[in-house]
CSV table of N, CA and C in Angstrom, one decimal:
chain,number,residue,atom,x,y,z
H,277,MET,N,51.6,39.1,54.3
H,277,MET,CA,51.6,40.7,55.0
H,277,MET,C,50.6,41.0,56.2
H,278,ILE,N,51.1,41.3,57.2
H,278,ILE,CA,50.2,41.6,58.2
H,278,ILE,C,50.6,43.8,58.2
H,279,GLU,N,49.5,44.3,58.2
H,279,GLU,CA,49.3,45.5,58.4
H,279,GLU,C,49.4,45.8,59.6
H,280,MET,N,50.3,47.4,60.0
H,280,MET,CA,50.7,47.7,60.8
H,280,MET,C,50.1,49.4,61.1
H,281,GLU,N,50.2,49.9,61.8
H,281,GLU,CA,50.0,51.2,62.1
H,281,GLU,C,51.2,52.1,63.1
H,282,LEU,N,51.5,53.3,62.8
H,282,LEU,CA,52.1,53.7,63.8
H,282,LEU,C,51.5,54.0,65.0
H,283,ASN,N,51.9,53.7,66.1
H,283,ASN,CA,52.3,53.7,67.2
H,283,ASN,C,52.3,54.4,68.4
H,284,LYS,N,53.5,55.1,68.0
H,284,LYS,CA,54.4,56.0,69.1
H,284,LYS,C,56.0,56.1,68.1
H,285,ILE,N,55.8,56.7,68.8
H,285,ILE,CA,57.3,57.9,68.5
H,285,ILE,C,58.2,58.5,70.1
H,286,ILE,N,59.7,57.4,70.2
H,286,ILE,CA,59.9,58.0,71.5
H,286,ILE,C,61.4,58.7,70.4
H,287,ILE,N,61.5,60.3,71.2
H,287,ILE,CA,62.8,60.9,70.4
H,287,ILE,C,63.4,61.3,71.5
H,288,ASP,N,64.4,61.4,72.0
H,288,ASP,CA,65.8,61.4,73.1
H,288,ASP,C,66.4,62.3,72.2
H,289,GLU,N,66.5,63.3,73.1
H,289,GLU,CA,67.6,64.3,71.4
H,289,GLU,C,68.9,64.2,72.6
H,290,LYS,N,69.0,63.2,73.2
H,290,LYS,CA,70.2,63.4,74.4
H,290,LYS,C,71.5,62.2,72.9
H,291,ARG,N,70.3,61.2,72.7
H,291,ARG,CA,71.2,60.3,72.4
H,291,ARG,C,70.9,59.9,70.4
H,292,HIS,N,71.2,59.3,69.9
H,292,HIS,CA,71.8,59.7,68.3
H,292,HIS,C,70.4,58.3,67.9
H,293,ASP,N,69.6,57.5,68.5
H,293,ASP,CA,68.7,55.8,68.4
H,293,ASP,C,67.3,57.2,68.6
H,294,GLN,N,66.5,57.0,68.1
H,294,GLN,CA,64.8,56.9,68.3
H,294,GLN,C,63.9,56.2,67.7
H,295,ILE,N,63.1,55.7,68.4
H,295,ILE,CA,62.1,54.4,68.3
H,295,ILE,C,60.7,54.8,67.6
H,296,ILE,N,60.8,54.5,66.4
H,296,ILE,CA,58.9,54.2,66.1
H,296,ILE,C,58.4,52.7,66.5
H,297,VAL,N,57.6,52.8,67.1
H,297,VAL,CA,57.2,51.8,67.2
H,297,VAL,C,55.6,51.3,66.3
H,298,LEU,N,55.8,50.1,66.0
H,298,LEU,CA,54.5,49.9,64.8
H,298,LEU,C,53.7,48.4,65.5
H,299,LYS,N,52.4,49.0,65.4
H,299,LYS,CA,51.7,48.1,66.1
H,299,LYS,C,50.6,46.7,64.6
H,300,GLU,N,50.7,45.9,65.3
H,300,GLU,CA,49.8,45.0,64.2
H,300,GLU,C,48.0,45.6,64.3
H,301,LYS,N,47.7,46.1,63.2
H,301,LYS,CA,46.4,46.7,62.8
H,301,LYS,C,44.9,46.1,64.3
H,302,ASN,N,45.5,45.3,63.8
H,302,ASN,CA,43.9,44.0,64.4
H,302,ASN,C,45.0,43.3,65.1
H,303,GLY,N,45.7,43.4,66.4
H,303,GLY,CA,46.2,42.5,66.6
H,303,GLY,C,47.0,42.9,68.4
H,304,GLU,N,47.7,42.1,68.8
H,304,GLU,CA,49.1,42.6,69.4
H,304,GLU,C,50.1,43.1,69.4
H,305,ARG,N,50.8,42.7,68.0
H,305,ARG,CA,52.1,42.6,68.2
H,305,ARG,C,52.4,44.3,67.5
H,306,LEU,N,54.2,44.3,68.4
H,306,LEU,CA,54.6,45.1,68.1
H,306,LEU,C,55.6,45.3,67.7
H,307,LEU,N,56.1,46.1,66.6
H,307,LEU,CA,57.6,46.4,66.6
H,307,LEU,C,57.9,47.4,66.4
H,308,PRO,N,59.2,47.3,67.2
H,308,PRO,CA,60.2,48.1,67.5
H,308,PRO,C,61.4,49.2,65.9
H,309,ILE,N,61.5,49.5,65.8
H,309,ILE,CA,62.7,50.1,64.5
H,309,ILE,C,63.3,51.6,64.9
H,310,VAL,N,64.3,51.7,65.2
H,310,VAL,CA,65.5,52.3,65.5
H,310,VAL,C,65.5,53.4,64.5
H,311,ILE,N,65.2,54.7,64.7
H,311,ILE,CA,65.3,55.4,63.6
H,311,ILE,C,66.2,56.7,63.7
H,312,GLY,N,67.3,57.3,62.6
H,312,GLY,CA,67.5,58.4,63.1
H,312,GLY,C,66.6,60.1,63.9
H,313,LEU,N,67.6,61.0,64.2
H,313,LEU,CA,67.0,62.2,65.1
H,313,LEU,C,65.8,62.8,63.9
H,314,GLN,N,66.8,62.9,62.5
H,314,GLN,CA,65.9,63.4,61.5
H,314,GLN,C,64.6,62.8,61.2
H,315,GLU,N,64.4,61.4,60.9
H,315,GLU,CA,63.3,61.2,60.4
H,315,GLU,C,62.7,60.9,61.3
H,316,ALA,N,62.6,60.8,62.4
H,316,ALA,CA,61.6,60.8,63.7
H,316,ALA,C,61.0,62.1,64.0
H,317,SER,N,62.3,63.5,63.6
H,317,SER,CA,61.2,64.8,64.0
H,317,SER,C,60.5,64.9,63.0
H,318,SER,N,61.0,64.4,61.8
H,318,SER,CA,59.9,64.4,60.4
H,318,SER,C,59.0,63.5,60.3
H,319,ILE,N,58.6,62.6,60.5
H,319,ILE,CA,57.3,62.0,61.2
H,319,ILE,C,56.8,62.7,62.6
H,320,LYS,N,56.9,62.9,63.6
H,320,LYS,CA,56.4,64.0,64.1
H,320,LYS,C,55.4,65.3,64.2
H,321,MET,N,56.5,65.9,63.0
H,321,MET,CA,56.0,67.4,63.1
H,321,MET,C,54.6,67.3,61.9
H,322,LYS,N,54.9,65.9,60.6
H,322,LYS,CA,54.0,65.9,59.9
H,322,LYS,C,52.7,65.4,61.0
H,323,LEU,N,52.7,64.3,62.0
H,323,LEU,CA,51.4,64.2,62.9
H,323,LEU,C,50.7,65.2,63.8
H,324,SER,N,51.9,66.2,63.8
H,324,SER,CA,51.6,67.2,65.1
H,324,SER,C,50.6,68.3,64.1
H,325,GLY,N,51.2,67.9,62.7
H,325,GLY,CA,50.7,68.9,61.8
H,325,GLY,C,50.9,70.3,61.7
H,326,VAL,N,52.8,70.3,61.9
H,326,VAL,CA,53.6,71.0,61.8
H,326,VAL,C,54.1,71.8,60.1
H,327,ASN,N,54.0,72.5,59.4
H,327,ASN,CA,53.7,72.8,58.7
H,327,ASN,C,55.3,73.9,58.0
H,328,PRO,N,56.6,73.4,58.5
H,328,PRO,CA,57.6,74.6,57.5
H,328,PRO,C,57.4,75.3,56.9
H,329,PRO,N,58.0,76.6,57.0
H,329,PRO,CA,58.1,77.2,56.0
H,329,PRO,C,58.6,77.0,54.4
H,330,ARG,N,59.6,75.9,54.9
H,330,ARG,CA,60.2,75.4,53.2
H,330,ARG,C,59.8,73.5,53.5
H,331,PRO,N,59.9,72.7,52.1
H,331,PRO,CA,59.6,71.7,52.3
H,331,PRO,C,61.0,71.1,52.8
H,332,LEU,N,60.3,70.5,53.6
H,332,LEU,CA,61.6,68.8,54.5
H,332,LEU,C,61.9,67.9,53.3
H,333,THR,N,63.1,67.3,54.0
H,333,THR,CA,62.9,66.2,52.6
H,333,THR,C,62.4,65.2,52.1
H,334,HIS,N,61.3,64.7,53.3
H,334,HIS,CA,60.1,63.9,52.7
H,334,HIS,C,58.8,64.4,52.0
H,335,ASP,N,58.7,65.8,52.6
H,335,ASP,CA,57.5,66.6,52.2
H,335,ASP,C,58.6,66.8,50.6
H,336,LEU,N,59.1,67.2,50.0
H,336,LEU,CA,59.8,66.9,48.8
H,336,LEU,C,59.4,66.2,48.2
H,337,LEU,N,60.1,65.3,48.3
H,337,LEU,CA,59.9,63.2,48.0
H,337,LEU,C,58.0,63.3,47.6
H,338,ALA,N,57.2,63.3,48.1
H,338,ALA,CA,55.8,63.4,48.6
H,338,ALA,C,55.1,64.4,47.1
H,339,SER,N,55.8,65.3,47.8
H,339,SER,CA,55.7,66.3,46.4
H,339,SER,C,56.1,66.0,45.0
H,340,VAL,N,57.3,65.5,44.8
H,340,VAL,CA,58.0,65.1,43.7
H,340,VAL,C,56.5,64.3,43.3
H,341,VAL,N,56.6,62.8,43.8
H,341,VAL,CA,55.9,61.6,43.5
H,341,VAL,C,54.5,62.0,43.2
H,342,MET,N,53.9,62.8,43.8
H,342,MET,CA,52.4,63.6,43.4
H,342,MET,C,52.2,64.6,42.3
H,343,HIS,N,53.7,65.7,41.6
H,343,HIS,CA,53.7,66.3,40.2
H,343,HIS,C,54.2,65.1,39.6
H,344,LEU,N,55.0,63.9,39.6
H,344,LEU,CA,54.8,62.9,38.9
H,344,LEU,C,53.5,62.2,37.9
H,345,GLU,N,52.7,62.7,39.5
H,345,GLU,CA,50.9,61.5,38.8
H,345,GLU,C,51.3,60.1,39.1
H,346,ALA,N,51.8,60.0,40.3
H,346,ALA,CA,51.5,58.9,40.9
H,346,ALA,C,51.7,59.0,42.2
H,347,LYS,N,51.4,57.7,42.8
H,347,LYS,CA,51.0,57.6,44.7
H,347,LYS,C,52.0,56.7,45.3
H,348,ILE,N,51.8,57.0,46.7
H,348,ILE,CA,52.5,56.0,47.5
H,348,ILE,C,51.9,55.2,47.6
H,349,GLU,N,51.1,53.3,46.9
H,349,GLU,CA,50.4,52.8,47.3
H,349,GLU,C,50.4,52.0,48.9
H,350,LYS,N,51.5,51.9,48.7
H,350,LYS,CA,52.3,51.3,50.6
H,350,LYS,C,53.3,51.5,50.7
H,351,VAL,N,53.4,50.8,52.1
H,351,VAL,CA,55.2,50.4,52.7
H,351,VAL,C,55.0,49.1,52.8
H,352,VAL,N,56.5,48.4,52.6
H,352,VAL,CA,56.7,46.8,52.9
H,352,VAL,C,57.7,46.4,53.6
H,353,ILE,N,58.4,46.7,54.5
H,353,ILE,CA,59.5,46.4,56.1
H,353,ILE,C,59.2,44.7,55.1
H,354,ASP,N,60.1,44.4,54.4
H,354,ASP,CA,60.1,43.1,54.1
H,354,ASP,C,61.0,41.8,54.4
H,355,LYS,N,62.0,42.4,54.7
H,355,LYS,CA,63.6,41.9,55.6
H,355,LYS,C,64.0,42.1,56.9
H,356,ILE,N,65.0,41.0,57.7
H,356,ILE,CA,65.8,42.5,58.8
H,356,ILE,C,66.8,41.4,57.9
H,357,GLU,N,68.5,42.1,57.9
H,357,GLU,CA,69.6,41.4,57.3
H,357,GLU,C,70.3,41.9,59.0
H,358,ASN,N,71.1,41.4,59.7
H,358,ASN,CA,72.2,41.6,60.5
H,358,ASN,C,71.4,42.8,61.3
H,359,ASN,N,70.3,42.5,61.8
H,359,ASN,CA,69.6,43.5,62.5
H,359,ASN,C,69.3,44.8,61.9
H,360,THR,N,69.2,44.8,60.8
H,360,THR,CA,68.7,46.3,59.9
H,360,THR,C,67.5,46.0,59.1
H,361,PHE,N,66.7,46.8,59.3
H,361,PHE,CA,65.0,46.5,58.4
H,361,PHE,C,65.4,47.1,57.0
H,362,HIS,N,65.1,46.1,56.7
H,362,HIS,CA,64.2,46.7,54.4
H,362,HIS,C,62.9,47.2,54.5
H,363,ALA,N,63.0,47.8,53.7
H,363,ALA,CA,61.9,48.0,53.1
H,363,ALA,C,61.6,48.3,51.6
H,364,LYS,N,60.0,48.5,51.5
H,364,LYS,CA,60.3,48.7,49.9
H,364,LYS,C,59.0,49.6,49.6
H,365,LEU,N,58.4,50.4,49.1
H,365,LEU,CA,58.0,51.6,48.7
H,365,LEU,C,57.4,50.9,47.3
H,366,PHE,N,55.7,50.9,47.6
H,366,PHE,CA,55.2,50.7,46.2
H,366,PHE,C,54.5,52.1,45.4
H,367,LEU,N,55.1,52.3,44.5
H,367,LEU,CA,54.8,53.9,43.9
H,367,LEU,C,53.5,53.1,42.5
H,368,LYS,N,52.1,52.7,42.8
H,368,LYS,CA,51.9,53.5,41.4
H,368,LYS,C,51.3,54.9,40.4
H,369,GLY,N,51.4,54.8,39.5
H,369,GLY,CA,51.8,55.2,38.7
H,369,GLY,C,50.5,55.9,37.8
H,370,GLU,N,50.0,57.1,36.7
H,370,GLU,CA,48.8,56.9,36.6
H,370,GLU,C,48.3,55.7,35.7
H,371,ASN,N,48.9,55.0,35.8
H,371,ASN,CA,48.8,54.3,34.2
H,371,ASN,C,48.9,53.0,34.5
H,372,GLY,N,48.6,52.9,36.5
H,372,GLY,CA,48.3,51.3,37.2
H,372,GLY,C,49.7,50.9,37.4
H,373,LYS,N,50.8,50.9,36.3
H,373,LYS,CA,51.7,49.9,37.4
H,373,LYS,C,52.7,50.6,38.7
H,374,VAL,N,53.0,49.8,38.8
H,374,VAL,CA,53.1,49.3,40.2
H,374,VAL,C,55.2,49.5,40.1
H,375,LYS,N,56.0,50.7,40.3
H,375,LYS,CA,57.0,50.1,40.4
H,375,LYS,C,57.5,50.3,42.0
H,376,ILE,N,58.9,49.5,42.4
H,376,ILE,CA,59.2,49.1,43.7
H,376,ILE,C,60.3,49.4,43.7
H,377,ILE,N,60.4,50.7,44.7
H,377,ILE,CA,61.7,51.0,45.2
H,377,ILE,C,61.9,50.6,46.7
H,378,ASP,N,63.4,50.3,46.4
H,378,ASP,CA,64.4,49.7,47.8
H,378,ASP,C,64.7,51.2,48.5
H,379,ALA,N,63.8,51.2,50.2
H,379,ALA,CA,63.6,52.7,51.3
H,379,ALA,C,64.4,51.9,52.4
H,380,ARG,N,64.6,53.2,53.4
H,380,ARG,CA,64.8,52.4,54.3
H,380,ARG,C,63.2,52.2,55.6
H,381,PRO,N,62.9,52.1,56.4
H,381,PRO,CA,61.9,52.1,57.0
H,381,PRO,C,61.5,53.2,57.4
H,382,SER,N,62.7,53.7,58.0
H,382,SER,CA,62.2,55.3,58.7
H,382,SER,C,61.5,56.1,57.5
H,383,ASP,N,62.4,56.0,56.2
H,383,ASP,CA,62.0,57.2,55.5
H,383,ASP,C,60.7,56.8,55.0
H,384,SER,N,60.6,55.0,54.9
H,384,SER,CA,59.6,55.4,53.5
H,384,SER,C,57.8,55.5,54.9
H,385,VAL,N,57.9,55.1,56.2
H,385,VAL,CA,57.4,55.8,57.3
H,385,VAL,C,56.8,57.2,57.4
H,386,ALA,N,57.8,57.8,57.7
H,386,ALA,CA,57.3,59.3,56.7
H,386,ALA,C,56.9,60.0,55.5
H,387,LEU,N,57.4,59.0,55.0
H,387,LEU,CA,56.5,58.8,53.5
H,387,LEU,C,54.9,58.8,53.8
H,388,SER,N,54.5,57.1,54.0
H,388,SER,CA,53.9,56.9,54.2
H,388,SER,C,52.9,57.7,55.5
H,389,VAL,N,53.4,58.5,56.1
H,389,VAL,CA,52.6,59.3,57.1
H,389,VAL,C,51.7,60.8,56.6
H,390,ARG,N,52.9,61.0,55.2
H,390,ARG,CA,52.1,62.2,54.4
H,390,ARG,C,50.8,61.6,53.2
H,391,ALA,N,51.9,60.2,52.8
H,391,ALA,CA,50.5,60.3,51.8
H,391,ALA,C,49.3,58.8,52.7
H,392,LYS,N,49.6,59.1,53.3
H,392,LYS,CA,47.9,57.9,54.1
H,392,LYS,C,48.1,56.9,53.6
H,393,ALA,N,49.1,56.1,53.5
H,393,ALA,CA,49.5,55.3,53.0
H,393,ALA,C,49.6,53.4,53.8
H,394,PRO,N,49.5,53.1,53.5
H,394,PRO,CA,49.3,51.9,54.3
H,394,PRO,C,50.4,50.9,54.9
H,395,ILE,N,51.1,50.9,56.0
H,395,ILE,CA,52.1,50.0,56.0
H,395,ILE,C,52.1,48.4,56.5
H,396,PHE,N,52.6,47.7,56.2
H,396,PHE,CA,52.8,45.9,56.0
H,396,PHE,C,54.0,46.0,56.5
H,397,VAL,N,53.8,44.3,57.1
H,397,VAL,CA,55.3,44.3,57.5
H,397,VAL,C,55.3,42.6,57.6
H,398,GLU,N,56.6,41.6,56.8
H,398,GLU,CA,56.1,40.2,56.1
H,398,GLU,C,56.5,39.9,57.5
H,399,GLU,N,55.4,39.1,58.2
H,399,GLU,CA,55.7,37.5,58.8
H,399,GLU,C,56.3,37.2,59.4
H,400,GLU,N,57.9,36.7,59.2
H,400,GLU,CA,58.9,36.9,58.4
H,400,GLU,C,60.2,37.4,59.7
H,401,VAL,N,59.8,39.1,59.2
H,401,VAL,CA,60.4,39.4,59.9
H,401,VAL,C,59.3,40.6,61.6
H,402,LEU,N,58.2,39.9,61.6
H,402,LEU,CA,57.8,39.8,62.5
H,402,LEU,C,58.5,38.8,63.7
H,403,LYS,N,59.0,37.7,63.2
H,403,LYS,CA,59.3,36.7,64.1
H,403,LYS,C,60.7,36.6,64.2
H,404,GLN,N,61.3,37.1,63.1
H,404,GLN,CA,62.8,37.4,63.7
H,404,GLN,C,62.3,38.8,65.2
H,405,SER,N,62.4,39.6,64.6
H,405,SER,CA,62.9,40.3,65.8
H,405,SER,C,62.1,40.5,67.0
H,406,ALA,N,61.2,39.5,67.0
H,406,ALA,CA,60.7,38.8,68.4
H,406,ALA,C,62.0,37.7,69.0
H,407,ASN,N,63.0,37.6,68.3
H,407,ASN,CA,64.0,37.0,68.5
H,407,ASN,C,64.5,37.6,69.1
H,408,TYR,N,65.0,39.2,69.0
H,408,TYR,CA,66.1,39.9,69.6
H,408,TYR,C,65.5,40.2,70.8
H,409,LYS,N,64.9,40.1,71.2
H,409,LYS,CA,64.0,40.9,72.7
H,409,LYS,C,64.5,40.3,73.7
């Protein structure tokens, strides 16, 4: 697995598709992922330090995880199928047990930003996505 970091968010309010770009933490490879406007806005708001008066969906889920005395340990983007990326959230309970939950990469990145959890991408996903360029 390759550790990645959020490099940029491209928001075009006239289009329905927004893009997050992940960059290899100790390298040069990039992974662009098309996401929805709501998810892109949620990520951007958190990074900008905007605190809405009421919790947004990703804030709510992060709060639920915390109140269940668990933590988002990491996000793994583990496959690409029919041009669709798939991810897993790794949640660690206070007992040390890890639960793996299927998730969209957009939601996973939005949660990782809130939890300050690392993002990983399987090497095969990076190779496959390079073939689509």
